[in-house]
Short mmCIF file of C-alpha atoms in Angstrom, two decimals:
data_model
loop_
_atom_site.label_atom_id
_atom_site.label_comp_id
_atom_site.label_asym_id
_atom_site.label_seq_id
_atom_site.Cartn_x
_atom_site.Cartn_y
_atom_site.Cartn_z
CA MET N 10 -46.60 -48.16 -83.19
CA ARG N 11 -49.46 -49.29 -80.98
CA LEU N 12 -46.91 -51.04 -78.94
CA PHE N 13 -44.88 -47.91 -78.40
CA ALA N 14 -47.82 -45.91 -77.30
CA ARG N 15 -48.72 -48.48 -74.76
CA PHE N 16 -45.17 -48.27 -73.44
CA ARG N 17 -45.36 -44.48 -73.07
CA LYS N 18 -48.59 -44.77 -71.20
CA ASP N 19 -47.13 -47.27 -68.77
CA GLN N 20 -44.07 -44.98 -68.25
CA ARG N 21 -46.29 -42.15 -67.23
CA GLY N 22 -47.94 -44.39 -64.77
CA ILE N 23 -44.55 -45.14 -63.19
CA VAL N 24 -43.09 -41.50 -63.21
CA ALA N 25 -46.04 -39.95 -61.26
CA PRO N 26 -45.57 -41.88 -58.08
CA THR N 27 -41.88 -41.45 -58.27
CA VAL N 28 -42.18 -37.73 -58.64
CA ALA N 29 -44.58 -37.61 -55.65
CA ILE N 30 -42.01 -39.69 -53.52
CA VAL N 31 -39.31 -37.30 -54.44
CA PHE N 32 -41.31 -34.27 -53.65
CA VAL N 33 -42.33 -35.53 -50.29
CA ALA N 34 -38.59 -36.36 -49.51
CA LEU N 35 -37.52 -32.89 -50.56
CA ALA N 36 -40.14 -31.37 -48.50
CA GLY N 37 -39.07 -33.42 -45.53
CA PHE N 38 -35.47 -32.37 -45.93
CA VAL N 39 -36.52 -28.68 -46.33
CA GLY N 40 -38.66 -29.00 -43.20
CA LEU N 41 -35.93 -30.60 -41.17
CA ALA N 42 -33.49 -27.96 -42.44
CA LEU N 43 -35.77 -25.09 -41.30
CA ASP N 44 -36.32 -26.65 -37.96
CA TYR N 45 -32.64 -27.25 -37.33
CA GLY N 46 -31.76 -23.86 -38.82
CA ARG N 47 -34.17 -22.29 -36.31
CA ALA N 48 -32.59 -24.18 -33.44
CA THR N 49 -29.05 -23.43 -34.49
CA ALA N 50 -29.90 -19.63 -34.64
CA LEU N 51 -31.50 -19.87 -31.28
CA GLN N 52 -28.49 -21.74 -29.77
CA THR N 53 -26.13 -19.05 -31.01
CA GLU N 54 -28.35 -16.33 -29.49
CA MET N 55 -28.53 -18.17 -26.18
CA GLN N 56 -24.79 -18.61 -26.13
CA ARG N 57 -24.43 -14.85 -26.52
CA PHE N 58 -26.84 -14.37 -23.63
CA ALA N 59 -24.98 -16.76 -21.40
CA ASP N 60 -21.64 -15.05 -22.19
CA ALA N 61 -23.09 -11.67 -21.44
CA VAL N 62 -24.57 -12.94 -18.19
CA VAL N 63 -21.33 -14.41 -16.77
CA ILE N 64 -19.32 -11.33 -17.75
CA GLN N 65 -21.80 -9.13 -15.96
CA ALA N 66 -21.68 -11.41 -12.78
CA ALA N 67 -17.92 -11.62 -12.86
CA ARG N 68 -17.63 -7.85 -13.10
CA THR N 69 -19.92 -7.39 -10.14
CA LEU N 70 -18.10 -9.99 -8.12
CA THR N 71 -14.76 -8.30 -9.01
CA THR N 72 -15.98 -4.80 -7.91
CA THR N 73 -17.95 -5.95 -4.89
CA GLY N 74 -16.71 -9.28 -3.73
CA ASP N 75 -20.27 -10.14 -3.02
CA ALA N 76 -21.54 -13.37 -4.71
CA SER N 77 -25.22 -12.70 -3.99
CA LYS N 78 -24.96 -9.32 -5.51
CA ALA N 79 -23.26 -10.86 -8.48
CA GLU N 80 -26.10 -13.29 -8.95
CA THR N 81 -28.67 -10.52 -8.69
CA ALA N 82 -26.96 -8.46 -11.24
CA ALA N 83 -26.70 -11.46 -13.56
CA ALA N 84 -30.27 -12.29 -13.28
CA ALA N 85 -31.31 -8.63 -14.01
CA HIS N 86 -29.05 -8.45 -16.98
CA LEU N 87 -30.52 -11.79 -18.34
CA ASN N 88 -34.05 -10.56 -17.89
CA GLY N 89 -33.31 -7.50 -19.77
CA LEU N 90 -31.71 -9.38 -22.61
CA LEU N 91 -34.55 -11.86 -22.85
CA THR N 92 -37.31 -9.16 -22.80
CA ALA N 93 -35.49 -7.10 -25.45
CA ASN N 94 -35.31 -10.24 -27.70
CA ASN N 95 -38.94 -11.59 -27.15
CA HIS N 96 -37.97 -14.40 -24.84
CA SER N 97 -38.95 -15.14 -21.25
CA VAL N 98 -37.50 -16.97 -18.31
CA ALA N 99 -39.33 -20.29 -17.58
CA GLY N 100 -41.91 -19.80 -14.91
CA ASP N 101 -42.28 -16.08 -15.35
CA ALA N 102 -45.99 -15.57 -16.00
CA SER N 103 -45.64 -11.93 -16.90
CA ASN N 104 -43.83 -12.97 -20.10
CA ALA N 105 -46.01 -15.89 -21.02
CA GLY N 106 -46.20 -17.01 -24.63
CA PRO N 107 -42.57 -16.29 -25.80
CA ALA N 108 -41.81 -16.69 -29.44
CA ASN N 109 -39.41 -19.50 -29.05
CA GLY N 110 -40.12 -21.22 -25.70
CA ALA N 111 -39.38 -20.15 -22.17
CA ILE N 112 -35.67 -20.26 -21.15
CA GLU N 113 -34.61 -21.94 -17.97
CA ALA N 114 -31.46 -20.30 -16.46
CA THR N 115 -29.07 -21.54 -13.77
CA ILE N 116 -26.55 -18.97 -12.56
CA SER N 117 -23.92 -20.00 -10.04
CA VAL N 118 -21.12 -17.62 -8.53
CA GLY N 119 -18.25 -19.05 -6.71
CA GLY N 120 -17.25 -16.15 -4.31
CA SER N 121 -13.97 -17.83 -3.19
CA SER N 122 -13.10 -19.35 -6.56
CA GLY N 123 -13.97 -16.34 -8.65
CA VAL N 124 -15.75 -18.75 -11.21
CA VAL N 125 -19.15 -17.70 -12.64
CA THR N 126 -21.27 -20.17 -14.57
CA ALA N 127 -24.41 -19.84 -16.55
CA VAL N 128 -26.50 -22.68 -17.95
CA LEU N 129 -29.39 -21.79 -20.27
CA LYS N 130 -31.94 -24.39 -21.52
CA THR N 131 -34.94 -24.11 -23.78
CA LYS N 132 -36.74 -26.01 -26.58
CA SER N 133 -36.82 -24.61 -30.13
CA ALA N 134 -40.08 -24.84 -32.02
CA ALA N 135 -39.95 -27.58 -34.75
CA PRO N 136 -43.21 -27.56 -36.73
CA PHE N 137 -42.14 -30.31 -39.22
CA MET N 138 -40.74 -32.68 -36.57
CA SER N 139 -44.16 -32.35 -34.73
CA PHE N 140 -45.55 -34.68 -37.61
CA PHE N 141 -43.21 -37.36 -36.28
CA GLY N 142 -44.12 -36.83 -32.59
CA ARG N 143 -41.23 -34.53 -31.73
CA ASP N 144 -42.27 -31.31 -29.73
CA GLY N 145 -39.05 -29.30 -30.58
CA VAL N 146 -35.31 -29.21 -30.45
CA ASP N 147 -33.71 -29.28 -26.93
CA ILE N 148 -30.99 -26.44 -26.65
CA ASP N 149 -28.55 -26.33 -23.81
CA VAL N 150 -25.66 -23.80 -23.56
CA THR N 151 -23.07 -23.15 -20.91
CA SER N 152 -20.79 -20.18 -20.36
CA GLU N 153 -18.14 -19.66 -17.81
CA ALA N 154 -15.95 -16.77 -16.73
CA ARG N 155 -13.24 -16.20 -14.16
CA THR N 156 -12.62 -13.10 -12.32
CA SER N 157 -9.16 -11.67 -12.01
CA THR N 158 -7.01 -12.73 -9.11
CA LYS N 159 -4.92 -9.65 -9.54
CA VAL N 160 -4.85 -7.12 -6.64
CA LEU N 161 -4.12 -3.60 -7.72
CA ASP N 162 -2.18 -1.53 -5.12
CA ILE N 163 -2.21 1.96 -6.54
CA ALA N 164 -0.69 5.06 -5.00
CA LEU N 165 -2.04 8.64 -5.96
CA MET N 166 0.34 11.43 -5.35
CA VAL N 167 -1.41 14.84 -5.25
CA ASP N 168 0.17 18.23 -5.28
CA THR N 169 -1.17 20.58 -2.53
CA THR N 170 1.30 23.41 -3.03
CA GLY N 171 0.49 27.15 -3.27
CA SER N 172 -0.02 27.15 -7.10
CA MET N 173 -2.81 24.64 -6.76
CA GLY N 174 -4.89 27.60 -5.44
CA TRP N 175 -4.59 29.38 -8.76
CA SER N 176 -7.67 30.03 -10.78
CA ASP N 177 -9.35 27.24 -12.82
CA ASN N 178 -13.01 27.80 -13.72
CA THR N 179 -13.55 24.96 -16.21
CA VAL N 180 -15.01 22.57 -13.65
CA PRO N 181 -18.31 24.11 -12.60
CA GLY N 182 -19.45 24.07 -8.96
CA SER N 183 -22.41 21.77 -9.86
CA GLN N 184 -19.71 19.08 -10.67
CA GLY N 185 -17.65 19.79 -7.55
CA GLY N 186 -15.26 22.43 -8.69
CA ASP N 187 -14.49 25.57 -6.59
CA GLY N 188 -12.78 27.82 -9.27
CA THR N 189 -9.25 26.58 -8.35
CA ARG N 190 -6.77 24.01 -9.58
CA MET N 191 -7.16 22.22 -6.34
CA GLY N 192 -10.93 21.91 -6.75
CA ALA N 193 -10.49 20.50 -10.38
CA MET N 194 -7.96 18.03 -8.93
CA ARG N 195 -10.42 16.69 -6.26
CA VAL N 196 -13.11 16.19 -9.01
CA ALA N 197 -10.54 14.40 -11.29
CA ALA N 198 -9.30 12.18 -8.46
CA LYS N 199 -12.80 11.10 -7.64
CA ASP N 200 -13.35 10.35 -11.35
CA LEU N 201 -10.43 7.93 -11.19
CA LEU N 202 -11.83 6.46 -8.07
CA SER N 203 -15.20 5.90 -9.72
CA ILE N 204 -13.73 3.97 -12.54
CA LEU N 205 -11.69 1.73 -10.39
CA MET N 206 -14.43 1.23 -7.82
CA PRO N 207 -17.80 1.84 -9.60
CA ALA N 208 -19.76 -0.39 -7.21
CA GLY N 209 -18.07 0.81 -4.00
CA ASP N 210 -15.46 -0.99 -1.90
CA ASN N 211 -13.45 -3.32 -4.17
CA PRO N 212 -11.51 -6.15 -2.61
CA ASN N 213 -9.18 -6.37 -5.56
CA ILE N 214 -8.29 -2.67 -5.64
CA ARG N 215 -6.49 -0.72 -2.84
CA MET N 216 -5.44 2.94 -3.05
CA SER N 217 -3.30 5.29 -1.05
CA VAL N 218 -3.40 9.02 -1.29
CA VAL N 219 -0.11 11.01 -0.70
CA PRO N 220 -0.54 14.77 -0.40
CA PHE N 221 2.81 16.65 -0.50
CA SER N 222 4.15 20.18 -0.64
CA GLU N 223 7.27 21.00 1.31
CA HIS N 224 6.93 17.89 3.51
CA VAL N 225 4.86 14.80 3.70
CA HIS N 226 2.81 14.33 6.86
CA LEU N 227 2.33 10.93 8.64
CA ASP N 228 0.15 10.11 11.47
CA ARG N 229 2.19 9.98 14.66
CA LYS N 230 1.91 6.16 15.08
CA PHE N 231 3.36 5.69 11.56
CA MET N 232 6.06 8.27 12.16
CA ALA N 233 7.15 6.26 15.21
CA ARG N 234 7.47 3.11 13.16
CA VAL N 235 9.52 4.89 10.44
CA THR N 236 11.95 6.66 12.76
CA GLY N 237 12.17 4.05 15.48
CA LYS N 238 11.26 6.69 18.10
CA PRO N 239 8.47 6.54 20.62
CA GLU N 240 5.32 8.47 19.91
CA THR N 241 5.72 10.33 23.21
CA ARG N 242 8.36 10.63 25.92
CA THR N 243 8.46 12.17 29.35
CA GLU N 244 10.89 15.16 30.07
CA THR N 245 11.88 16.47 33.50
CA TYR N 246 12.64 20.25 33.63
CA GLN N 247 12.81 23.16 36.06
CA GLU N 248 10.52 26.10 35.85
CA ARG N 249 10.62 29.45 37.76
CA VAL N 250 7.25 29.85 39.47
CA THR N 251 5.90 32.92 41.13
CA ARG N 252 3.01 32.43 43.59
CA THR N 253 0.94 34.99 45.77
CA THR N 254 -0.63 33.66 49.01
CA ARG N 255 -2.52 35.11 51.80
CA GLU N 256 -0.52 34.71 54.96
CA ARG N 257 -0.23 36.06 58.63
CA VAL N 258 2.77 38.32 58.72
CA CYS N 259 4.27 39.57 61.94
CA ARG N 260 6.57 42.69 62.15
CA ARG N 261 8.38 44.29 64.95
CA GLU N 262 7.91 48.04 65.17
CA LYS N 263 8.73 51.00 67.46
CA GLN N 264 6.17 52.73 69.49
CA ARG N 265 6.52 56.09 71.46
CA THR N 266 6.38 55.90 75.27
CA GLY N 267 5.61 59.49 76.11
CA TRP N 268 4.81 62.86 74.65
CA ARG N 269 7.36 64.96 76.40
CA GLY N 270 8.69 67.57 74.21
CA TYR N 271 12.12 66.03 74.28
CA CYS N 272 10.89 62.63 73.13
CA GLN N 273 8.44 64.14 70.68
CA ARG N 274 11.44 65.46 68.91
CA TYR N 275 14.00 62.81 69.35
CA TRP N 276 12.09 59.60 70.07
CA TYR N 277 13.40 57.57 67.07
CA ASN N 278 16.98 58.14 68.22
CA LYS N 279 16.60 57.95 71.91
CA PRO N 280 16.02 54.36 73.42
CA SER N 281 14.33 55.99 76.49
CA CYS N 282 11.73 57.54 74.29
CA TYR N 283 10.23 54.35 72.63
CA ARG N 284 9.72 50.70 73.12
CA THR N 285 9.67 47.77 70.48
CA ARG N 286 6.67 45.51 70.10
CA GLU N 287 5.38 42.82 67.48
CA ARG N 288 2.25 43.51 65.42
CA CYS N 289 0.78 40.73 63.12
CA SER N 290 -1.75 40.94 60.22
CA ASN N 291 -3.02 38.87 57.18
CA GLU N 292 -1.21 39.99 53.95
CA ASN N 293 -0.64 38.97 50.32
CA VAL N 294 2.72 37.39 50.09
CA THR N 295 4.50 36.85 46.67
CA ARG N 296 7.25 34.42 46.31
CA THR N 297 9.32 33.17 43.20
CA THR N 298 10.96 29.73 43.29
CA LEU N 299 12.38 27.02 40.91
CA GLU N 300 10.31 23.96 40.78
CA THR N 301 11.07 20.55 39.13
CA ARG N 302 8.33 19.30 36.82
CA THR N 303 7.62 16.65 34.17
CA ARG N 304 5.83 16.97 30.85
CA THR N 305 4.88 14.83 27.87
CA LEU N 306 6.59 15.43 24.48
CA TYR N 307 5.06 14.37 21.16
CA LEU N 308 6.91 13.10 18.12
CA LYS N 309 6.65 15.66 15.24
CA THR N 310 4.85 14.40 12.15
CA CYS N 311 6.56 16.19 9.27
CA LEU N 312 9.04 14.28 7.30
CA SER N 313 11.81 15.48 4.86
CA GLU N 314 13.64 13.32 2.46
CA ARG N 315 15.72 10.18 3.24
CA THR N 316 19.51 10.59 3.21
CA GLY N 317 22.51 8.63 2.28
CA SER N 318 23.03 5.90 -0.32
CA ILE N 319 19.38 4.61 0.06
CA THR N 320 17.75 7.91 -1.00
CA SER N 321 16.52 6.33 -4.25
CA THR N 322 15.53 2.88 -2.87
CA ASP N 323 12.61 1.45 -0.95
CA ASP N 324 14.88 -0.29 1.60
CA ALA N 325 13.13 -1.00 4.87
CA PRO N 326 12.74 2.19 7.08
CA THR N 327 15.48 1.30 9.50
CA THR N 328 18.00 4.00 8.48
CA GLY N 329 18.15 7.24 6.56
CA PHE N 330 15.20 9.14 7.95
CA PRO N 331 16.04 12.35 9.76
CA ASP N 332 14.91 12.87 13.39
CA PRO N 333 11.78 14.96 13.30
CA GLY N 334 12.11 15.98 16.92
CA TYR N 335 9.47 16.47 19.59
CA THR N 336 7.01 19.06 20.46
CA THR N 337 5.00 19.92 23.55
CA ASN N 338 1.77 20.36 21.38
CA ALA N 339 -0.17 17.11 21.28
CA SER N 340 -2.20 18.36 18.24
CA GLU N 341 0.86 19.50 16.34
CA ALA N 342 0.33 18.72 12.64
CA CYS N 343 2.55 19.23 9.55
CA ALA N 344 1.60 22.52 8.44
CA LEU N 345 2.59 21.91 4.84
CA PRO N 346 0.47 19.99 3.97
CA ALA N 347 -2.14 19.75 6.58
CA ALA N 348 -3.46 16.37 5.32
CA PRO N 349 -1.60 13.28 6.28
CA ILE N 350 -0.89 10.33 4.10
CA GLN N 351 -3.72 7.77 3.57
CA PRO N 352 -2.29 4.41 3.48
CA LEU N 353 -3.65 1.58 1.14
CA THR N 354 -7.36 0.92 1.64
CA ASN N 355 -10.11 -0.57 -0.42
CA SER N 356 -12.76 1.68 1.18
CA LYS N 357 -14.15 4.04 -1.35
CA THR N 358 -15.65 6.07 1.49
CA THR N 359 -12.43 6.52 3.16
CA LEU N 360 -10.73 7.59 -0.05
CA ASP N 361 -13.49 9.90 -1.06
CA ALA N 362 -13.29 11.62 2.37
CA LYS N 363 -9.48 12.01 2.08
CA ILE N 364 -9.68 13.52 -1.36
CA SER N 365 -12.42 15.96 -0.18
CA SER N 366 -10.13 17.01 2.81
CA LEU N 367 -7.50 18.45 0.40
CA THR N 368 -8.62 22.16 0.51
CA ASP N 369 -5.71 24.29 1.73
CA PRO N 370 -2.89 24.62 -0.98
CA SER N 371 0.32 26.15 0.29
CA GLY N 372 4.08 25.86 0.23
CA GLY N 373 6.88 24.97 -2.22
CA THR N 374 7.10 21.74 -4.34
CA ALA N 375 9.19 18.88 -2.94
CA GLY N 376 8.12 16.45 -5.71
CA HIS N 377 10.70 13.92 -5.02
CA LEU N 378 9.25 13.53 -1.51
CA GLY N 379 5.68 12.84 -2.92
CA THR N 380 7.23 10.40 -5.38
CA ALA N 381 9.21 8.52 -2.72
CA TRP N 382 6.20 8.15 -0.36
CA SER N 383 3.88 7.09 -3.26
CA TRP N 384 6.31 4.23 -3.70
CA TYR N 385 6.75 3.45 -0.01
CA THR N 386 2.94 3.04 0.43
CA ILE N 387 2.82 0.14 -2.12
CA SER N 388 6.29 -1.32 -1.25
CA PRO N 389 6.26 -4.48 0.85
CA ASN N 390 9.57 -3.30 2.40
CA PHE N 391 7.56 -0.73 4.21
CA ALA N 392 4.91 -3.22 5.46
CA SER N 393 6.04 -2.78 9.06
CA VAL N 394 4.95 0.80 8.93
CA TRP N 395 1.27 0.27 8.17
CA GLU N 396 -1.60 -1.61 9.76
CA ALA N 397 -2.26 -5.29 8.83
CA SER N 398 -5.00 -4.33 6.26
CA GLN N 399 -2.83 -1.69 4.70
CA ARG N 400 0.34 -3.61 4.12
CA PRO N 401 1.21 -4.09 0.40
CA LEU N 402 1.60 -7.43 -1.29
CA ASP N 403 5.10 -8.79 -1.93
CA TYR N 404 6.57 -8.03 -5.32
CA ALA N 405 6.78 -11.78 -6.04
CA ASP N 406 3.15 -12.45 -5.21
CA GLY N 407 1.47 -13.56 -8.46
CA ARG N 408 -1.67 -11.64 -7.44
CA ALA N 409 0.13 -8.32 -7.16
CA MET N 410 -0.13 -5.45 -9.58
CA LYS N 411 1.38 -2.10 -8.50
CA ALA N 412 1.07 1.45 -9.98
CA VAL N 413 1.70 5.06 -8.94
CA VAL N 414 0.06 8.16 -10.39
CA LEU N 415 2.24 11.22 -9.91
CA MET N 416 0.15 14.43 -10.21
CA THR N 417 1.84 17.91 -9.92
CA ASP N 418 1.24 21.37 -11.40
CA GLY N 419 4.69 22.71 -11.68
CA ASP N 420 8.45 22.48 -11.35
CA TYR N 421 10.13 20.80 -8.35
CA THR N 422 11.45 23.65 -6.38
CA LEU N 423 12.39 22.53 -2.85
CA HIS N 424 14.84 20.03 -1.42
CA HIS N 425 15.70 20.11 2.38
CA GLY N 426 19.25 18.77 1.59
CA ASP N 427 20.11 21.51 -0.88
CA ARG N 428 20.31 25.11 0.44
CA TYR N 429 19.87 26.44 -3.08
CA CYS N 430 16.34 24.77 -3.41
CA ASN N 431 14.27 27.32 -1.59
CA GLY N 432 10.81 26.48 -2.76
CA ARG N 433 10.71 29.31 -5.36
CA ASP N 434 13.15 28.37 -8.22
CA PRO N 435 13.52 25.06 -10.20
CA CYS N 436 15.60 22.60 -8.13
CA SER N 437 17.95 20.22 -9.87
CA ARG N 438 18.46 18.04 -6.82
CA ALA N 439 14.67 17.35 -6.49
CA ARG N 440 14.49 16.47 -10.16
CA GLN N 441 17.39 14.02 -9.89
CA ASP N 442 16.03 12.36 -6.91
CA ALA N 443 12.62 11.94 -8.60
CA ARG N 444 14.06 10.41 -11.65
CA ALA N 445 16.20 7.93 -9.68
CA LEU N 446 13.14 6.88 -7.70
CA CYS N 447 11.02 6.29 -10.78
CA THR N 448 13.75 4.27 -12.35
CA ALA N 449 14.18 2.15 -9.35
CA MET N 450 10.43 1.39 -8.92
CA LYS N 451 10.09 0.45 -12.55
CA ALA N 452 12.94 -2.02 -12.39
CA GLU N 453 12.06 -5.64 -13.43
CA ASP N 454 12.16 -6.94 -9.82
CA LYS N 455 9.60 -4.18 -8.72
CA ASN N 456 7.54 -3.72 -11.92
CA VAL N 457 5.65 -0.68 -10.78
CA MET N 458 3.68 1.06 -13.49
CA VAL N 459 4.28 4.88 -13.32
CA PHE N 460 1.82 7.39 -14.67
CA ALA N 461 2.49 11.10 -14.60
CA VAL N 462 0.17 14.04 -14.85
CA GLY N 463 1.64 17.48 -15.35
CA PHE N 464 -1.34 19.90 -14.74
CA GLY N 465 -1.20 23.27 -16.44
CA LEU N 466 2.41 22.85 -17.88
CA VAL N 467 0.91 23.56 -21.27
CA ASN N 468 -1.70 26.22 -21.89
CA SER N 469 -3.65 24.69 -24.73
CA ASP N 470 -4.43 21.44 -26.60
CA ARG N 471 -2.27 22.44 -29.57
CA PRO N 472 0.47 19.94 -30.52
CA GLN N 473 3.56 20.19 -28.30
CA PRO N 474 7.06 19.10 -28.78
CA HIS N 475 7.65 15.51 -27.71
CA PRO N 476 8.90 15.63 -24.09
CA SER N 477 11.99 13.60 -24.89
CA THR N 478 13.19 16.59 -26.92
CA LEU N 479 12.91 19.01 -24.03
CA PRO N 480 15.79 20.09 -21.80
CA GLU N 481 16.52 18.17 -18.63
CA GLY N 482 15.25 21.07 -16.49
CA ASP N 483 11.75 21.20 -18.09
CA ALA N 484 9.07 19.85 -15.71
CA ARG N 485 7.48 18.01 -18.56
CA ARG N 486 10.78 16.13 -19.31
CA VAL N 487 10.96 15.12 -15.64
CA LEU N 488 7.50 13.64 -15.77
CA TYR N 489 8.12 11.87 -19.07
CA ASP N 490 11.28 10.37 -17.80
CA CYS N 491 9.39 9.16 -14.80
CA ALA N 492 6.33 7.62 -16.56
CA GLY N 493 7.70 6.57 -19.90
CA GLU N 494 5.94 6.50 -23.35
CA GLY N 495 2.10 6.39 -23.39
CA ARG N 496 1.77 7.05 -19.60
CA TYR N 497 2.26 10.78 -19.41
CA PHE N 498 -0.43 13.40 -19.63
CA PHE N 499 -0.20 17.22 -19.75
CA PRO N 500 -3.78 18.51 -19.18
CA TYR N 501 -3.97 22.26 -19.77
CA ASP N 502 -7.30 22.81 -17.75
CA GLY N 503 -9.58 21.12 -15.23
CA ASN N 504 -11.58 19.33 -17.88
CA ALA N 505 -8.49 17.94 -19.48
CA LEU N 506 -7.22 16.88 -16.14
CA ARG N 507 -10.44 14.90 -15.57
CA GLN N 508 -10.00 13.20 -18.89
CA ALA N 509 -6.44 12.33 -18.11
CA PHE N 510 -7.55 10.71 -14.83
CA ARG N 511 -10.25 8.82 -16.60
CA ASP N 512 -7.82 7.57 -19.18
CA ILE N 513 -5.49 6.29 -16.39
CA GLY N 514 -8.34 4.53 -14.72
CA THR N 515 -9.45 2.91 -17.93
CA ALA N 516 -5.93 1.73 -18.57
CA LEU N 517 -5.45 0.27 -15.04
CA ALA N 518 -8.82 -1.55 -15.29
CA ALA N 519 -7.79 -3.05 -18.65
CA ALA N 520 -4.34 -3.97 -17.39
CA GLN N 521 -5.84 -5.67 -14.37
CA GLY N 522 -7.88 -7.92 -16.70
CA GLN N 523 -10.83 -8.14 -14.45
CA VAL N 524 -12.91 -10.80 -16.33
CA THR N 525 -11.94 -13.71 -18.64
CA LEU N 526 -14.30 -16.03 -20.47
CA THR N 527 -13.06 -19.66 -20.04
CA ASN N 528 -15.57 -21.59 -22.21
#
């Protein structure tokens, strides 16, 4: 018994140190786990920061094309994230004493390559490891994003016909409205522009603006390239000219030679009673003559539809366009509409000014003409018409992305090749041509995205029948057939029109795929 008690005493002496050793080991494992857990959480947070920074930089690079602006935007975004999460950038005295150590950031933007890289480094606090001479856990994260190489060529067709002057008071003057449909359209078009070009000129997005009513209007230099005719020509003609001049005129007249009674009575009839003499004086003399002259004639700038078998194609503009004729008026402009087509440009200022200039609605609706020229402005087959910077990319170019937005507020009513299409009543020929053009531009080898906006074709936001169930002659059916499922809009007032244009802008930006994380 005494022996057993001694054994128990010896056992207690052995267990106590063992327990102490185990406790110390467990405490060490817990300490290490806490240090590394803290480091892992910080690393995850820093990776999130790095991803957000490169996305911000890539978006700025996409919309501005300026690498320095992209770096500035990225640095500002990072500072905001760090401040909000109780971190600081290394070397920033204003944020001294951060909770988890200062963060060193290196951001590089490749303007030509479109690659943006962010490297974030810091040291996570490690209290337990400090007992072993370690001052923390080094954390190093990298994120990379690539901007889209797609170039969006988009044509915006805008209706400038008489009905666009009808009342619409839903967009207030403080927002740019003027109480008309035309005013609401201008505001909506600028909404679209702001979504696609939020930071100003965008090297990866170019837009054309195609106003239409009874005709489309081209600048004279473009008209000459389309028709193959010179901008001006000289004409010789004859003109009847009447002139009055001050001249010395001499006349022969009779003068009496005597006052005898006989001659006084008969002197005009008796040669012996008078003599002839010449008298000269300065007088106004008027003469009318035919004179040969020359004058300069100017190519007219109004275009009607293409004719023949290529009506619904974008074949190069060598045939099919009617001769517009010439005028003696150098400032002659297409009266309907007054605004000429704006070819592709990435200048937001230019596009904004063009949209602002659309203020005088008038005329009938040749919607097929607007549809055709919207396509022509983004078609590489019409590259010879435009200036170098305005020429569309080839369909086969891997960078190319093409779209048209067809905006109208009513039935197509006018076709120059159909005498029954007088601009007042619905026109079957204009509808047929518009559908054929849309089908052709959406073909696989062209791959143009078509969006259609029928403004005021419904009078409320209540559910409407699906446009595919509507008769062929309904304007909504025409636009649906042009755009296809998911790309048609029937806004009933100015505010709904603005939302439609915003939705189109968002869809195009998403389709362009502006930024992709590559890490």
